[in-house]
Amino acid sequence: MVWSFVNISGSLWLYFIILSVIQCVLWMGDLNFRITKDSGIQWNSHPHGLSSSDIENIIKSDELAIIRKKELAFTAFSEAPIKFAPTYKFEIGTNNYVADRIPSYTDRILFWTKQTSWLECTSYNSIHKESQSDHRPVYATFQARTIVEIPKQQRYPYFLKTEKTCSLS
């Protein structure tokens, strides 16, 4: 998982130069990080009704959180607080977790912006409905500051005239 991040980010053409001109990056999908130890929760008795303390306890064993804390990968990225039940691994067509697996937060949305005030995650959640997948989808809503472009003849490098706000879902 960490190797995939390093390999993908390192193979991007002029990765660091590109990041110097990019304003925002969203990195999302099945990142395949797992929960490393069983918290003792009886998962199928309340997959949607976990308490905030249960979730905090689960996150302590989350591989992505551990790797970010050790600064091995995704250190520049942010993630909104997780307040939902794990999104993997379900018995297909049910809301029951697979019995022989520790449920995990494999599906994630991470974000990076040049200025932290440019992008704000206003919601981060999952959809826990029966599905034809063993994953449950994760979604985030962001508030983004946008810049009105100024015609070239009126521009001085990085001169910004006005700002507006928009919402991304």
PDB file of C-alpha atoms in Angstrom:
ATOM      1  CA  MET A   1       0.000   0.000   0.000  1.00  0.00           C
ATOM      2  CA  VAL A   2       2.729   2.462   0.947  1.00  0.00           C
ATOM      3  CA  TRP A   3       4.821   1.219  -1.968  1.00  0.00           C
ATOM      4  CA  SER A   4       1.867   1.871  -4.319  1.00  0.00           C
ATOM      5  CA  PHE A   5       1.643   5.477  -3.102  1.00  0.00           C
ATOM      6  CA  VAL A   6       5.397   6.001  -3.433  1.00  0.00           C
ATOM      7  CA  ASN A   7       5.428   4.318  -6.852  1.00  0.00           C
ATOM      8  CA  ILE A   8       2.441   6.285  -8.201  1.00  0.00           C
ATOM      9  CA  SER A   9       3.495   9.656  -6.809  1.00  0.00           C
ATOM     10  CA  GLY A  10       7.121   9.095  -7.806  1.00  0.00           C
ATOM     11  CA  SER A  11       6.208   8.120 -11.351  1.00  0.00           C
ATOM     12  CA  LEU A  12       4.242  11.300 -11.982  1.00  0.00           C
ATOM     13  CA  TRP A  13       6.206  13.417 -14.418  1.00  0.00           C
ATOM     14  CA  LEU A  14       8.081  16.089 -12.499  1.00  0.00           C
ATOM     15  CA  TYR A  15       6.020  15.334  -9.395  1.00  0.00           C
ATOM     16  CA  PHE A  16       7.406  18.094  -7.177  1.00  0.00           C
ATOM     17  CA  ILE A  17       7.362  20.709  -9.936  1.00  0.00           C
ATOM     18  CA  ILE A  18       3.783  19.796 -10.759  1.00  0.00           C
ATOM     19  CA  LEU A  19       2.786  20.161  -7.096  1.00  0.00           C
ATOM     20  CA  SER A  20       4.335  23.616  -7.083  1.00  0.00           C
ATOM     21  CA  VAL A  21       1.723  24.817  -9.601  1.00  0.00           C
ATOM     22  CA  ILE A  22      -1.245  22.637  -8.618  1.00  0.00           C
ATOM     23  CA  GLN A  23      -3.570  24.183  -6.056  1.00  0.00           C
ATOM     24  CA  CYS A  24      -5.470  21.088  -4.882  1.00  0.00           C
ATOM     25  CA  VAL A  25      -5.223  17.283  -5.034  1.00  0.00           C
ATOM     26  CA  LEU A  26      -7.957  14.793  -4.107  1.00  0.00           C
ATOM     27  CA  TRP A  27      -6.683  11.218  -3.647  1.00  0.00           C
ATOM     28  CA  MET A  28      -9.599   8.831  -3.287  1.00  0.00           C
ATOM     29  CA  GLY A  29     -10.694   5.269  -3.791  1.00  0.00           C
ATOM     30  CA  ASP A  30      -9.964   1.849  -2.377  1.00  0.00           C
ATOM     31  CA  LEU A  31      -6.606   2.591  -0.757  1.00  0.00           C
ATOM     32  CA  ASN A  32      -6.616  -0.942   0.705  1.00  0.00           C
ATOM     33  CA  PHE A  33      -5.433   0.018   4.203  1.00  0.00           C
ATOM     34  CA  ARG A  34      -6.806  -2.258   6.929  1.00  0.00           C
ATOM     35  CA  ILE A  35      -7.512  -2.299  10.639  1.00  0.00           C
ATOM     36  CA  THR A  36      -4.640  -4.255  12.160  1.00  0.00           C
ATOM     37  CA  LYS A  37      -6.237  -5.649  15.312  1.00  0.00           C
ATOM     38  CA  ASP A  38      -9.666  -6.712  16.431  1.00  0.00           C
ATOM     39  CA  SER A  39     -11.299  -4.247  18.816  1.00  0.00           C
ATOM     40  CA  GLY A  40     -13.702  -6.868  20.185  1.00  0.00           C
ATOM     41  CA  ILE A  41     -16.781  -5.205  18.686  1.00  0.00           C
ATOM     42  CA  GLN A  42     -19.671  -7.478  17.729  1.00  0.00           C
ATOM     43  CA  TRP A  43     -19.865  -5.959  14.249  1.00  0.00           C
ATOM     44  CA  ASN A  44     -23.071  -7.397  12.865  1.00  0.00           C
ATOM     45  CA  SER A  45     -25.136  -6.432  15.902  1.00  0.00           C
ATOM     46  CA  HIS A  46     -24.766  -2.697  15.143  1.00  0.00           C
ATOM     47  CA  PRO A  47     -22.859  -1.907  11.917  1.00  0.00           C
ATOM     48  CA  HIS A  48     -24.364   1.601  11.667  1.00  0.00           C
ATOM     49  CA  GLY A  49     -24.653   2.487  15.311  1.00  0.00           C
ATOM     50  CA  LEU A  50     -21.061   2.484  16.516  1.00  0.00           C
ATOM     51  CA  SER A  51     -20.327   5.018  19.220  1.00  0.00           C
ATOM     52  CA  SER A  52     -17.746   7.741  18.647  1.00  0.00           C
ATOM     53  CA  SER A  53     -15.498   6.052  21.235  1.00  0.00           C
ATOM     54  CA  ASP A  54     -15.761   2.740  19.307  1.00  0.00           C
ATOM     55  CA  ILE A  55     -14.731   4.524  16.108  1.00  0.00           C
ATOM     56  CA  GLU A  56     -11.834   6.317  17.848  1.00  0.00           C
ATOM     57  CA  ASN A  57     -10.674   2.960  19.214  1.00  0.00           C
ATOM     58  CA  ILE A  58     -10.857   1.349  15.753  1.00  0.00           C
ATOM     59  CA  ILE A  59      -8.907   4.217  14.143  1.00  0.00           C
ATOM     60  CA  LYS A  60      -6.006   3.602  16.560  1.00  0.00           C
ATOM     61  CA  SER A  61      -5.384   0.344  14.646  1.00  0.00           C
ATOM     62  CA  ASP A  62      -5.934   1.828  11.175  1.00  0.00           C
ATOM     63  CA  GLU A  63      -2.923   1.239   8.910  1.00  0.00           C
ATOM     64  CA  LEU A  64      -3.363   4.531   7.048  1.00  0.00           C
ATOM     65  CA  ALA A  65      -3.504   6.562  10.272  1.00  0.00           C
ATOM     66  CA  ILE A  66      -0.421   4.734  11.585  1.00  0.00           C
ATOM     67  CA  ILE A  67       1.536   5.222   8.338  1.00  0.00           C
ATOM     68  CA  ARG A  68       0.630   8.920   8.153  1.00  0.00           C
ATOM     69  CA  LYS A  69       1.682   9.403  11.789  1.00  0.00           C
ATOM     70  CA  LYS A  70       5.038   7.721  11.023  1.00  0.00           C
ATOM     71  CA  GLU A  71       5.344  10.010   7.951  1.00  0.00           C
ATOM     72  CA  LEU A  72       5.773   7.092   5.536  1.00  0.00           C
ATOM     73  CA  ALA A  73       3.071   8.149   3.053  1.00  0.00           C
ATOM     74  CA  PHE A  74       0.306  10.728   2.548  1.00  0.00           C
ATOM     75  CA  THR A  75       1.896  13.029   5.133  1.00  0.00           C
ATOM     76  CA  ALA A  76       0.974  16.216   3.271  1.00  0.00           C
ATOM     77  CA  PHE A  77      -2.634  15.071   2.849  1.00  0.00           C
ATOM     78  CA  SER A  78      -5.538  15.659   5.198  1.00  0.00           C
ATOM     79  CA  GLU A  79      -8.542  13.496   5.908  1.00  0.00           C
ATOM     80  CA  ALA A  80     -11.725  14.659   7.566  1.00  0.00           C
ATOM     81  CA  PRO A  81     -12.509  12.888  10.848  1.00  0.00           C
ATOM     82  CA  ILE A  82     -14.068   9.460  10.319  1.00  0.00           C
ATOM     83  CA  LYS A  83     -17.435   9.254  12.078  1.00  0.00           C
ATOM     84  CA  PHE A  84     -18.909   6.259  10.232  1.00  0.00           C
ATOM     85  CA  ALA A  85     -18.663   2.478  10.499  1.00  0.00           C
ATOM     86  CA  PRO A  86     -15.997   0.620   8.496  1.00  0.00           C
ATOM     87  CA  THR A  87     -16.838   0.273   4.806  1.00  0.00           C
ATOM     88  CA  TYR A  88     -15.279  -3.137   4.073  1.00  0.00           C
ATOM     89  CA  LYS A  89     -15.759  -6.190   3.991  1.00  0.00           C
ATOM     90  CA  PHE A  90     -19.460  -7.007   3.661  1.00  0.00           C
ATOM     91  CA  GLU A  91     -21.269 -10.136   2.576  1.00  0.00           C
ATOM     92  CA  ILE A  92     -22.531  -9.160  -0.874  1.00  0.00           C
ATOM     93  CA  GLY A  93     -26.223  -8.222  -0.907  1.00  0.00           C
ATOM     94  CA  THR A  94     -26.407  -7.788   2.876  1.00  0.00           C
ATOM     95  CA  ASN A  95     -25.426  -5.330   5.575  1.00  0.00           C
ATOM     96  CA  ASN A  96     -23.456  -8.026   7.411  1.00  0.00           C
ATOM     97  CA  TYR A  97     -19.701  -7.886   7.711  1.00  0.00           C
ATOM     98  CA  VAL A  98     -17.807 -11.000   6.594  1.00  0.00           C
ATOM     99  CA  ALA A  99     -17.281 -13.031   9.769  1.00  0.00           C
ATOM    100  CA  ASP A 100     -13.622 -13.991   9.302  1.00  0.00           C
ATOM    101  CA  ARG A 101     -12.333 -10.473   8.463  1.00  0.00           C
ATOM    102  CA  ILE A 102     -11.797  -7.436  10.655  1.00  0.00           C
ATOM    103  CA  PRO A 103     -13.931  -4.665   9.104  1.00  0.00           C
ATOM    104  CA  SER A 104     -11.780  -1.838   7.741  1.00  0.00           C
ATOM    105  CA  TYR A 105     -11.769   1.645   6.289  1.00  0.00           C
ATOM    106  CA  THR A 106     -10.264   0.721   2.921  1.00  0.00           C
ATOM    107  CA  ASP A 107     -12.198   3.363   0.960  1.00  0.00           C
ATOM    108  CA  ARG A 108     -10.912   6.850   1.730  1.00  0.00           C
ATOM    109  CA  ILE A 109     -10.847  10.446   0.519  1.00  0.00           C
ATOM    110  CA  LEU A 110      -7.674  12.416   1.225  1.00  0.00           C
ATOM    111  CA  PHE A 111      -7.015  15.978   0.129  1.00  0.00           C
ATOM    112  CA  TRP A 112      -4.153  18.434  -0.147  1.00  0.00           C
ATOM    113  CA  THR A 113      -4.196  22.149  -0.904  1.00  0.00           C
ATOM    114  CA  LYS A 114      -1.440  24.678  -1.255  1.00  0.00           C
ATOM    115  CA  GLN A 115      -3.214  26.902   1.299  1.00  0.00           C
ATOM    116  CA  THR A 116      -5.310  25.158   3.940  1.00  0.00           C
ATOM    117  CA  SER A 117      -8.024  27.819   3.703  1.00  0.00           C
ATOM    118  CA  TRP A 118      -8.643  27.011   0.023  1.00  0.00           C
ATOM    119  CA  LEU A 119     -10.500  23.737   0.610  1.00  0.00           C
ATOM    120  CA  GLU A 120     -12.672  22.686   3.524  1.00  0.00           C
ATOM    121  CA  CYS A 121     -14.307  19.285   3.898  1.00  0.00           C
ATOM    122  CA  THR A 122     -17.847  19.975   5.087  1.00  0.00           C
ATOM    123  CA  SER A 123     -19.014  16.341   5.228  1.00  0.00           C
ATOM    124  CA  TYR A 124     -17.383  12.914   5.083  1.00  0.00           C
ATOM    125  CA  ASN A 125     -19.520   9.808   5.318  1.00  0.00           C
ATOM    126  CA  SER A 126     -20.418   6.452   3.852  1.00  0.00           C
ATOM    127  CA  ILE A 127     -23.592   4.962   2.442  1.00  0.00           C
ATOM    128  CA  HIS A 128     -24.474   1.798   4.350  1.00  0.00           C
ATOM    129  CA  LYS A 129     -27.077   0.214   2.088  1.00  0.00           C
ATOM    130  CA  GLU A 130     -27.174  -3.352   0.862  1.00  0.00           C
ATOM    131  CA  SER A 131     -25.116  -3.581  -2.272  1.00  0.00           C
ATOM    132  CA  GLN A 132     -23.706  -5.889  -4.916  1.00  0.00           C
ATOM    133  CA  SER A 133     -20.239  -5.050  -3.624  1.00  0.00           C
ATOM    134  CA  ASP A 134     -18.279  -6.008  -0.534  1.00  0.00           C
ATOM    135  CA  HIS A 135     -17.441  -2.292  -0.081  1.00  0.00           C
ATOM    136  CA  ARG A 136     -19.688   0.602   0.920  1.00  0.00           C
ATOM    137  CA  PRO A 137     -19.181   3.898  -0.919  1.00  0.00           C
ATOM    138  CA  VAL A 138     -17.580   6.853   0.822  1.00  0.00           C
ATOM    139  CA  TYR A 139     -18.337  10.449  -0.115  1.00  0.00           C
ATOM    140  CA  ALA A 140     -17.148  13.900   0.875  1.00  0.00           C
ATOM    141  CA  THR A 141     -18.433  17.391   0.247  1.00  0.00           C
ATOM    142  CA  PHE A 142     -15.946  20.241  -0.024  1.00  0.00           C
ATOM    143  CA  GLN A 143     -16.195  24.014   0.097  1.00  0.00           C
ATOM    144  CA  ALA A 144     -13.575  25.406  -2.291  1.00  0.00           C
ATOM    145  CA  ARG A 145     -12.331  28.944  -2.756  1.00  0.00           C
ATOM    146  CA  THR A 146     -12.072  29.764  -6.419  1.00  0.00           C
ATOM    147  CA  ILE A 147     -10.312  32.583  -8.178  1.00  0.00           C
ATOM    148  CA  VAL A 148     -11.823  34.613 -10.969  1.00  0.00           C
ATOM    149  CA  GLU A 149      -9.345  34.596 -13.845  1.00  0.00           C
ATOM    150  CA  ILE A 150      -7.993  37.952 -14.962  1.00  0.00           C
ATOM    151  CA  PRO A 151      -7.221  38.507 -18.663  1.00  0.00           C
ATOM    152  CA  LYS A 152      -3.507  38.062 -19.459  1.00  0.00           C
ATOM    153  CA  GLN A 153      -2.949  41.703 -20.401  1.00  0.00           C
ATOM    154  CA  GLN A 154      -4.176  42.801 -16.941  1.00  0.00           C
ATOM    155  CA  ARG A 155      -2.201  40.208 -14.981  1.00  0.00           C
ATOM    156  CA  TYR A 156       0.925  40.592 -13.017  1.00  0.00           C
ATOM    157  CA  PRO A 157       2.205  37.135 -11.967  1.00  0.00           C
ATOM    158  CA  TYR A 158      -0.018  35.739  -9.235  1.00  0.00           C
ATOM    159  CA  PHE A 159      -2.046  38.966  -8.983  1.00  0.00           C
ATOM    160  CA  LEU A 160      -5.564  38.051  -7.890  1.00  0.00           C
ATOM    161  CA  LYS A 161      -8.417  40.472  -8.325  1.00  0.00           C
ATOM    162  CA  THR A 162     -11.427  38.761  -6.722  1.00  0.00           C
ATOM    163  CA  GLU A 163     -12.397  35.522  -5.069  1.00  0.00           C
ATOM    164  CA  LYS A 164     -15.597  33.528  -5.034  1.00  0.00           C
ATOM    165  CA  THR A 165     -16.682  30.416  -3.174  1.00  0.00           C
ATOM    166  CA  CYS A 166     -18.204  27.269  -4.625  1.00  0.00           C
ATOM    167  CA  SER A 167     -19.222  23.876  -3.263  1.00  0.00           C
ATOM    168  CA  LEU A 168     -18.046  20.511  -4.629  1.00  0.00           C
ATOM    169  CA  SER A 169     -19.879  17.262  -3.903  1.00  0.00           C
TER     170      SER A 169
END
